[in-house]
CSV table of C-alpha atoms in Angstrom, one decimal:
chain,number,residue,atom,x,y,z
A,1431,UNK,CA,88.9,42.0,83.1
A,1432,UNK,CA,87.0,44.7,85.0
A,1433,UNK,CA,90.3,46.4,85.9
A,1434,UNK,CA,91.3,46.4,82.2
A,1435,UNK,CA,88.0,47.9,81.1
A,1436,UNK,CA,88.3,50.6,83.7
A,1437,UNK,CA,91.9,51.4,82.5
A,1438,UNK,CA,90.7,51.7,78.9
A,1439,UNK,CA,87.8,54.0,80.0
A,1440,UNK,CA,90.2,56.3,81.8
A,1441,UNK,CA,92.6,56.3,78.9
A,1442,UNK,CA,89.8,57.1,76.4
A,1443,UNK,CA,88.4,59.8,78.6
A,1444,UNK,CA,91.8,61.4,79.0
A,1445,UNK,CA,92.3,61.4,75.3
A,1446,UNK,CA,88.8,62.6,74.6
A,1447,UNK,CA,89.1,65.5,77.1
A,1448,UNK,CA,92.4,66.7,75.4
A,1449,UNK,CA,91.3,66.0,71.8
A,1450,UNK,CA,88.7,68.7,71.6
A,1451,UNK,CA,87.4,70.4,68.4
A,1452,UNK,CA,90.6,72.5,68.0
A,1453,UNK,CA,92.7,69.3,68.0
A,1454,UNK,CA,90.3,67.5,65.7
A,1455,UNK,CA,90.2,70.3,63.1
A,1456,UNK,CA,94.0,70.3,63.0
A,1457,UNK,CA,94.3,74.0,63.9
A,1458,UNK,CA,95.9,73.4,67.3
A,1459,UNK,CA,98.5,70.9,65.9
A,1460,UNK,CA,99.3,73.2,63.0
A,1461,UNK,CA,99.9,76.2,65.3
A,1462,UNK,CA,101.8,74.4,68.1
A,1463,UNK,CA,103.7,71.8,66.2
A,1464,UNK,CA,103.7,71.5,62.4
A,1465,UNK,CA,104.6,75.1,61.7
A,1466,UNK,CA,107.9,74.4,63.5
A,1467,UNK,CA,109.0,72.0,60.8
A,1468,UNK,CA,111.8,69.5,61.6
A,1469,UNK,CA,111.4,70.3,65.4
A,1470,UNK,CA,107.8,69.1,65.5
A,1471,UNK,CA,108.5,65.4,66.0
A,1472,UNK,CA,110.8,66.1,69.0
A,1473,UNK,CA,108.4,68.6,70.5
A,1474,UNK,CA,105.5,66.2,70.1
A,1475,UNK,CA,107.6,63.6,71.9
A,1476,UNK,CA,108.2,66.1,74.7
A,1477,UNK,CA,104.5,66.9,74.9
A,1478,UNK,CA,103.7,63.2,75.0
A,1479,UNK,CA,106.1,62.6,78.0
A,1480,UNK,CA,104.5,65.6,79.8
A,1481,UNK,CA,101.0,64.3,79.2
A,1482,UNK,CA,101.9,60.9,80.6
A,1483,UNK,CA,103.8,62.3,83.6
A,1484,UNK,CA,101.7,65.3,84.6
A,1485,UNK,CA,98.3,63.8,83.7
A,1486,UNK,CA,98.9,60.7,85.7
A,1487,UNK,CA,100.4,62.7,88.6
A,1488,UNK,CA,97.3,65.0,88.6
A,1489,UNK,CA,94.9,62.1,88.8
A,1490,UNK,CA,96.9,60.2,91.5
A,1491,UNK,CA,97.2,63.3,93.7
A,1492,UNK,CA,93.5,64.1,93.2
A,1493,UNK,CA,92.5,60.6,94.3
A,1494,UNK,CA,94.9,60.7,97.3
A,1495,UNK,CA,93.6,64.0,98.6
A,1496,UNK,CA,90.0,62.9,97.8
A,1497,UNK,CA,89.3,66.1,95.7
A,1498,UNK,CA,85.7,66.5,94.8
A,1499,UNK,CA,86.4,69.1,92.1
A,1500,UNK,CA,89.3,70.9,90.4
A,1501,UNK,CA,88.9,73.7,92.9
A,1502,UNK,CA,89.8,71.3,95.7
A,1503,UNK,CA,92.8,70.3,93.6
A,1504,UNK,CA,93.9,73.9,93.0
A,1505,UNK,CA,93.6,74.7,96.7
A,1506,UNK,CA,95.9,71.8,97.4
A,1507,UNK,CA,98.5,73.1,94.9
A,1508,UNK,CA,98.3,76.9,95.7
A,1509,UNK,CA,96.6,77.2,99.0
A,1510,UNK,CA,93.1,78.3,99.9
A,1511,UNK,CA,92.9,81.8,98.6
A,1512,UNK,CA,95.0,81.6,95.5
A,1513,UNK,CA,93.6,78.2,94.6
A,1514,UNK,CA,90.0,79.5,94.8
A,1515,UNK,CA,90.9,82.5,92.6
A,1516,UNK,CA,92.5,80.3,89.9
A,1517,UNK,CA,89.6,78.0,89.9
A,1518,UNK,CA,87.1,80.9,89.5
A,1519,UNK,CA,89.1,82.1,86.5
A,1520,UNK,CA,89.3,78.6,85.1
A,1521,UNK,CA,85.5,78.3,85.4
A,1522,UNK,CA,85.0,81.6,83.4
A,1523,UNK,CA,87.3,80.2,80.6
A,1524,UNK,CA,85.5,76.8,80.6
A,1525,UNK,CA,82.1,78.4,80.3
A,1526,UNK,CA,83.4,80.7,77.5
A,1527,UNK,CA,85.0,77.8,75.6
A,1528,UNK,CA,81.9,75.7,76.0
A,1529,UNK,CA,79.7,78.6,74.6
A,1530,UNK,CA,81.9,78.8,71.5
A,1531,UNK,CA,81.9,75.0,71.1
A,1532,UNK,CA,78.1,75.0,71.4
A,1533,UNK,CA,78.0,77.6,68.6
A,1534,UNK,CA,80.3,75.4,66.6
A,1535,UNK,CA,77.9,72.4,67.0
A,1536,UNK,CA,75.0,74.6,65.8
A,1537,UNK,CA,77.1,75.6,62.8
A,1538,UNK,CA,77.7,71.9,61.9
A,1539,UNK,CA,74.0,71.2,61.9
A,1540,UNK,CA,73.3,74.3,59.8
A,1541,UNK,CA,76.1,74.0,57.2
A,1542,UNK,CA,76.3,70.3,56.7
A,1543,UNK,CA,72.9,68.9,57.7
A,1544,UNK,CA,70.7,71.7,56.4
A,1545,UNK,CA,69.0,72.2,59.8
A,1546,UNK,CA,68.4,75.4,61.6
A,1547,UNK,CA,71.2,76.8,63.8
A,1548,UNK,CA,69.0,76.9,66.9
A,1549,UNK,CA,67.9,73.3,66.3
A,1550,UNK,CA,71.6,72.2,66.4
A,1551,UNK,CA,72.1,74.1,69.7
A,1552,UNK,CA,68.9,72.6,71.3
A,1553,UNK,CA,69.6,69.0,70.2
A,1554,UNK,CA,73.2,69.3,71.6
A,1555,UNK,CA,71.9,70.7,74.9
A,1556,UNK,CA,69.2,68.0,75.2
A,1557,UNK,CA,71.7,65.2,74.5
A,1558,UNK,CA,74.2,66.6,76.9
A,1559,UNK,CA,71.5,66.9,79.6
A,1560,UNK,CA,70.4,63.3,79.4
A,1561,UNK,CA,74.1,62.0,79.3
A,1562,UNK,CA,75.0,64.1,82.3
A,1563,UNK,CA,72.2,62.5,84.3
A,1564,UNK,CA,74.3,59.3,84.2
A,1565,UNK,CA,77.2,61.2,86.0
A,1566,UNK,CA,80.8,60.2,85.4
A,1567,UNK,CA,79.7,56.8,83.9
A,1568,UNK,CA,78.0,58.6,81.0
A,1569,UNK,CA,81.3,60.5,80.2
A,1570,UNK,CA,83.3,57.3,80.4
A,1571,UNK,CA,80.9,55.5,78.0
A,1572,UNK,CA,80.7,58.4,75.6
A,1573,UNK,CA,84.5,58.6,75.2
A,1574,UNK,CA,84.7,54.8,74.9
A,1575,UNK,CA,82.8,55.2,71.6
A,1576,UNK,CA,84.3,58.5,70.3
A,1577,UNK,CA,88.0,58.0,70.9
A,1578,UNK,CA,88.3,54.5,69.2
A,1579,UNK,CA,86.6,56.1,66.1
A,1580,UNK,CA,89.1,59.0,66.2
A,1581,UNK,CA,92.0,56.6,66.5
A,1582,UNK,CA,90.7,54.6,63.6
A,1583,UNK,CA,90.4,57.8,61.5
A,1584,UNK,CA,93.9,58.7,62.4
A,1585,UNK,CA,95.1,55.3,61.1
A,1586,UNK,CA,93.2,55.7,57.8
A,1587,UNK,CA,94.8,59.2,57.3
A,1588,UNK,CA,98.3,57.8,58.0
A,1589,UNK,CA,97.9,54.9,55.5
A,1590,UNK,CA,96.7,57.3,52.8
A,1591,UNK,CA,99.5,59.8,53.5
A,1592,UNK,CA,102.1,57.1,52.8
A,1593,UNK,CA,100.9,57.1,49.2
A,1594,UNK,CA,101.7,60.8,48.8
A,1595,UNK,CA,105.2,61.7,47.3
A,1596,UNK,CA,105.9,64.2,50.1
A,1597,UNK,CA,105.1,61.8,53.0
A,1598,UNK,CA,108.6,62.0,54.4
A,1599,UNK,CA,108.6,65.8,54.8
A,1600,UNK,CA,107.5,65.6,58.4
A,1601,UNK,CA,111.1,64.8,59.4
A,1602,UNK,CA,112.9,67.5,57.3
A,1603,UNK,CA,110.3,70.3,56.9
A,1604,UNK,CA,112.0,73.7,56.8
A,1605,UNK,CA,110.9,76.5,59.1
A,1606,UNK,CA,111.6,80.1,59.7
A,1607,UNK,CA,110.3,79.9,63.3
A,1608,UNK,CA,112.7,80.3,66.2
A,1609,UNK,CA,114.0,77.3,68.2
A,1610,UNK,CA,112.9,79.0,71.4
A,1611,UNK,CA,109.3,79.2,70.1
A,1612,UNK,CA,109.5,75.6,68.9
A,1613,UNK,CA,110.4,74.3,72.4
A,1614,UNK,CA,108.1,76.7,74.3
A,1615,UNK,CA,105.2,75.6,72.2
A,1616,UNK,CA,104.8,72.0,73.6
A,1617,UNK,CA,105.1,73.4,77.2
A,1618,UNK,CA,102.3,75.9,76.6
A,1619,UNK,CA,100.2,73.3,74.7
A,1620,UNK,CA,100.4,70.7,77.4
A,1621,UNK,CA,100.0,73.1,80.3
A,1622,UNK,CA,96.9,74.7,78.7
A,1623,UNK,CA,95.2,71.5,77.9
A,1624,UNK,CA,95.9,69.8,81.2
A,1625,UNK,CA,94.6,72.9,83.1
A,1626,UNK,CA,91.4,72.6,81.1
A,1627,UNK,CA,91.2,68.9,81.4
A,1628,UNK,CA,91.4,68.9,85.2
A,1629,UNK,CA,87.7,69.8,85.2
A,1630,UNK,CA,86.9,66.2,84.4
A,1631,UNK,CA,90.1,64.3,85.3
A,1632,UNK,CA,90.0,65.3,89.0
A,1633,UNK,CA,86.5,64.0,89.7
A,1634,UNK,CA,87.2,61.0,87.5
A,1635,UNK,CA,90.2,60.2,89.8
A,1636,UNK,CA,88.1,60.7,92.9
A,1637,UNK,CA,85.6,58.1,91.7
A,1638,UNK,CA,88.1,55.5,90.7
A,1639,UNK,CA,88.6,52.6,93.1
A,1640,UNK,CA,92.0,51.4,92.2
A,1641,UNK,CA,95.0,53.6,91.8
A,1642,UNK,CA,96.7,51.2,89.4
A,1643,UNK,CA,93.9,51.8,86.9
A,1644,UNK,CA,94.7,55.6,87.0
A,1645,UNK,CA,98.4,54.9,86.4
A,1646,UNK,CA,97.8,52.6,83.5
A,1647,UNK,CA,95.0,54.8,82.1
A,1648,UNK,CA,97.2,57.9,82.4
A,1649,UNK,CA,100.1,56.2,80.6
A,1650,UNK,CA,97.9,54.8,77.8
A,1651,UNK,CA,96.0,58.1,77.5
A,1652,UNK,CA,99.2,60.1,77.1
A,1653,UNK,CA,100.6,57.7,74.5
A,1654,UNK,CA,97.3,57.9,72.6
A,1655,UNK,CA,97.4,61.7,72.6
A,1656,UNK,CA,101.0,61.6,71.3
A,1657,UNK,CA,100.0,59.2,68.6
A,1658,UNK,CA,97.2,61.4,67.4
A,1659,UNK,CA,99.4,64.5,67.5
A,1660,UNK,CA,102.1,62.7,65.4
A,1661,UNK,CA,99.5,61.3,62.9
A,1662,UNK,CA,98.0,64.7,62.3
A,1663,UNK,CA,101.4,66.3,61.9
A,1664,UNK,CA,102.5,63.5,59.5
A,1665,UNK,CA,99.5,64.2,57.3
A,1666,UNK,CA,99.5,68.0,57.4
A,1667,UNK,CA,103.3,68.3,56.9
A,1668,UNK,CA,102.9,66.5,53.6
A,1669,UNK,CA,100.6,69.3,52.4
A,1670,UNK,CA,102.7,72.2,53.6
A,1671,UNK,CA,102.6,75.2,53.0
A,1672,UNK,CA,99.3,75.0,51.0
A,1673,UNK,CA,97.4,73.6,54.0
A,1674,UNK,CA,97.9,76.9,56.0
A,1675,UNK,CA,95.1,78.5,54.0
A,1676,UNK,CA,92.4,76.1,55.3
A,1677,UNK,CA,90.3,77.0,58.3
A,1678,UNK,CA,90.0,73.2,59.0
A,1679,UNK,CA,93.3,71.7,57.9
A,1680,UNK,CA,92.5,68.1,58.8
A,1681,UNK,CA,89.1,68.5,57.1
A,1682,UNK,CA,90.8,69.4,53.8
A,1683,UNK,CA,92.7,66.1,54.1
A,1684,UNK,CA,89.7,64.0,55.1
A,1685,UNK,CA,87.6,65.4,52.3
A,1686,UNK,CA,90.0,64.1,49.7
A,1687,UNK,CA,89.5,60.6,50.9
A,1688,UNK,CA,86.0,60.2,49.7
A,1689,UNK,CA,82.4,60.8,50.9
A,1690,UNK,CA,82.4,58.1,53.5
A,1691,UNK,CA,85.6,59.4,55.3
A,1692,UNK,CA,84.3,63.0,54.9
A,1693,UNK,CA,81.0,62.0,56.6
A,1694,UNK,CA,82.7,60.1,59.4
A,1695,UNK,CA,85.1,63.0,60.0
A,1696,UNK,CA,82.2,65.6,60.3
A,1697,UNK,CA,80.4,63.2,62.7
A,1698,UNK,CA,83.6,63.0,64.8
A,1699,UNK,CA,84.1,66.7,64.8
A,1700,UNK,CA,80.6,67.0,66.3
A,1701,UNK,CA,81.1,64.2,68.7
A,1702,UNK,CA,84.4,65.7,69.9
A,1703,UNK,CA,82.6,69.0,70.5
A,1704,UNK,CA,79.8,67.2,72.3
A,1705,UNK,CA,82.0,65.0,74.5
A,1706,UNK,CA,84.2,68.0,75.5
A,1707,UNK,CA,81.1,70.1,76.2
A,1708,UNK,CA,79.6,67.4,78.4
A,1709,UNK,CA,82.9,66.8,80.3
A,1710,UNK,CA,83.4,70.5,81.0
A,1711,UNK,CA,79.8,71.1,82.1
A,1712,UNK,CA,80.2,68.1,84.5
A,1713,UNK,CA,83.5,69.5,85.9
A,1714,UNK,CA,82.2,73.1,86.4
A,1715,UNK,CA,79.0,71.6,87.9
A,1716,UNK,CA,81.0,69.7,90.5
A,1717,UNK,CA,82.8,72.9,91.5
A,1718,UNK,CA,79.6,74.9,91.8
A,1719,UNK,CA,78.0,72.2,94.0
A,1720,UNK,CA,80.5,73.3,96.6
A,1721,UNK,CA,79.4,76.9,96.5
A,1722,UNK,CA,75.7,77.2,95.6
A,1723,UNK,CA,73.0,76.3,98.1
A,1724,UNK,CA,70.5,75.2,95.4
A,1725,UNK,CA,69.4,71.8,94.4
A,1726,UNK,CA,72.3,70.0,92.5
A,1727,UNK,CA,69.8,68.9,89.8
A,1728,UNK,CA,69.4,72.6,88.9
A,1729,UNK,CA,73.1,73.4,88.4
A,1730,UNK,CA,73.5,71.6,85.1
A,1731,UNK,CA,70.5,73.2,83.4
A,1732,UNK,CA,71.6,76.6,84.7
A,1733,UNK,CA,75.1,76.1,83.3
A,1734,UNK,CA,73.6,75.0,79.9
A,1735,UNK,CA,71.3,78.1,79.9
A,1736,UNK,CA,74.3,80.4,80.4
A,1737,UNK,CA,76.3,78.7,77.6
A,1738,UNK,CA,73.2,78.9,75.3
A,1739,UNK,CA,72.8,82.6,75.9
A,1740,UNK,CA,76.5,83.3,75.4
A,1741,UNK,CA,76.5,81.3,72.2
A,1742,UNK,CA,74.0,83.8,70.8
A,1743,UNK,CA,76.5,86.7,71.2
A,1744,UNK,CA,80.1,87.2,70.1
A,1745,UNK,CA,81.8,85.9,73.2
A,1746,UNK,CA,84.8,84.8,71.2
A,1747,UNK,CA,86.3,88.3,71.0
A,1748,UNK,CA,86.2,88.6,74.8
A,1749,UNK,CA,87.6,85.1,75.2
A,1750,UNK,CA,90.5,86.0,72.9
A,1751,UNK,CA,91.6,88.6,75.6
A,1752,UNK,CA,91.4,86.0,78.4
A,1753,UNK,CA,93.1,83.2,76.5
A,1754,UNK,CA,96.7,84.6,76.6
A,1755,UNK,CA,96.3,85.3,80.4
A,1756,UNK,CA,95.0,81.7,80.9
A,1757,UNK,CA,97.8,80.3,78.8
A,1758,UNK,CA,100.4,82.0,81.1
A,1759,UNK,CA,98.5,80.9,84.2
A,1760,UNK,CA,98.4,77.4,82.9
A,1761,UNK,CA,102.2,77.3,82.6
A,1762,UNK,CA,102.5,78.4,86.2
A,1763,UNK,CA,99.9,75.8,87.2
A,1764,UNK,CA,101.9,73.0,85.4
A,1765,UNK,CA,105.2,74.1,87.0
A,1766,UNK,CA,103.4,74.0,90.4
A,1767,UNK,CA,102.0,70.6,89.7
A,1768,UNK,CA,105.5,69.4,88.6
A,1769,UNK,CA,107.0,70.6,91.9
A,1770,UNK,CA,104.2,69.4,94.2
A,1771,UNK,CA,105.2,66.2,96.1
A,1772,UNK,CA,103.1,63.1,95.6
A,1773,UNK,CA,100.5,62.9,98.4
A,1774,UNK,CA,100.4,59.8,100.7
A,1775,UNK,CA,97.9,57.1,99.7
A,1776,UNK,CA,94.6,57.5,101.6
A,1777,UNK,CA,93.9,55.0,104.4
A,1778,UNK,CA,91.3,52.3,103.5
A,1779,UNK,CA,87.9,53.4,104.8
A,1780,UNK,CA,84.6,51.6,105.0
A,1781,UNK,CA,82.1,53.6,102.9
A,1782,UNK,CA,78.5,53.6,104.0
A,1783,UNK,CA,77.6,53.0,100.3
A,1784,UNK,CA,79.8,51.5,97.7
A,1785,UNK,CA,77.9,53.2,94.9
A,1786,UNK,CA,78.6,56.5,93.2
A,1787,UNK,CA,76.2,59.3,92.5
A,1788,UNK,CA,75.1,57.6,89.3
A,1789,UNK,CA,74.4,54.3,91.0
A,1790,UNK,CA,77.5,52.5,89.7
A,1791,UNK,CA,79.9,50.6,91.9
A,1792,UNK,CA,82.8,53.0,91.0
A,1793,UNK,CA,84.4,53.9,94.3
A,1794,UNK,CA,85.0,52.5,97.7
A,1795,UNK,CA,86.5,55.7,99.1
A,1796,UNK,CA,84.4,57.4,101.8
A,1797,UNK,CA,83.5,60.9,100.8
A,1798,UNK,CA,85.6,63.8,102.1
A,1799,UNK,CA,83.7,66.5,104.0
A,1800,UNK,CA,83.5,69.6,101.9
A,1801,UNK,CA,83.1,73.1,103.3
A,1802,UNK,CA,80.4,74.9,101.4
A,1803,UNK,CA,80.6,78.6,100.6
A,1804,UNK,CA,78.1,81.1,99.5
A,1805,UNK,CA,79.5,83.9,97.2
A,1806,UNK,CA,77.9,87.3,98.0
């Protein structure tokens, strides 16, 4: 029973890490899949296969090399120098994305709850801080609540879409987009999201006792991501091309289903922002612990302060310059992961303490010595 619970926690965390605010609003799915019409179902299938294969492989390799952070993992893929540089750039992107997500959380509080923008920011930061004090267990528990709710909402939207006359258009939707663009899109989408998700999936793998749970969790998580992609595409294609005018395409669909669904959807948008923010802060914090000679308890508040300050200024314009670079880099990263051999399973070691940093019995692997650096 314990093994099955752990498998579900891994699957939910995998889904929750990929299904961020962009996914939940529908913008990502519209851009990467639905706009390509009849090709979308096949490209979603390709993306699902890649999420299952590469996501599982990443977690297995991370566990076998005993990677403490995504920087250790990138060093394994690219070597010491290049891996460190890629990890540094990834950290900049993660902090930038988190700053924008934090601003989005503040906007939800302001526009839909009638609270002050700064109140939304501070409440999000406060909740994140207390959840992060629980370590990886807090992230697992958070996603175990959010993801089932998101899956349930996807089912509700599917059943309601069946009643629309254009429900079958997702298979035959016309498009003017090129076939090359249609088939490149799932590769870019999968690579970009996995490169971002490594921040939490790598330390999650390191703190998982049984490899079998990672394999099952990776497979279930990849299938869950594919299901949610298909559900959103199914719903949005029935509203094409009119849905292209909406800033939040999935919101326009949810809002037609009544006040209750609308309220649940807005709550889930916030929870997706919150869970992704928490996961990314945790992952970047694990990386910084290997470099900064300050108390680990100060790293999380420091990261949150940086995100809070950046959320006050228009960082999105700067990030729009970095995004295409990171997208191309993510594709190279995914190809490298694809070509990297599976590492040998680690030898069983007797750990001095069977408990993780958050006091839970989550790993029996003895910790790997990590060289600490100080950036000048």
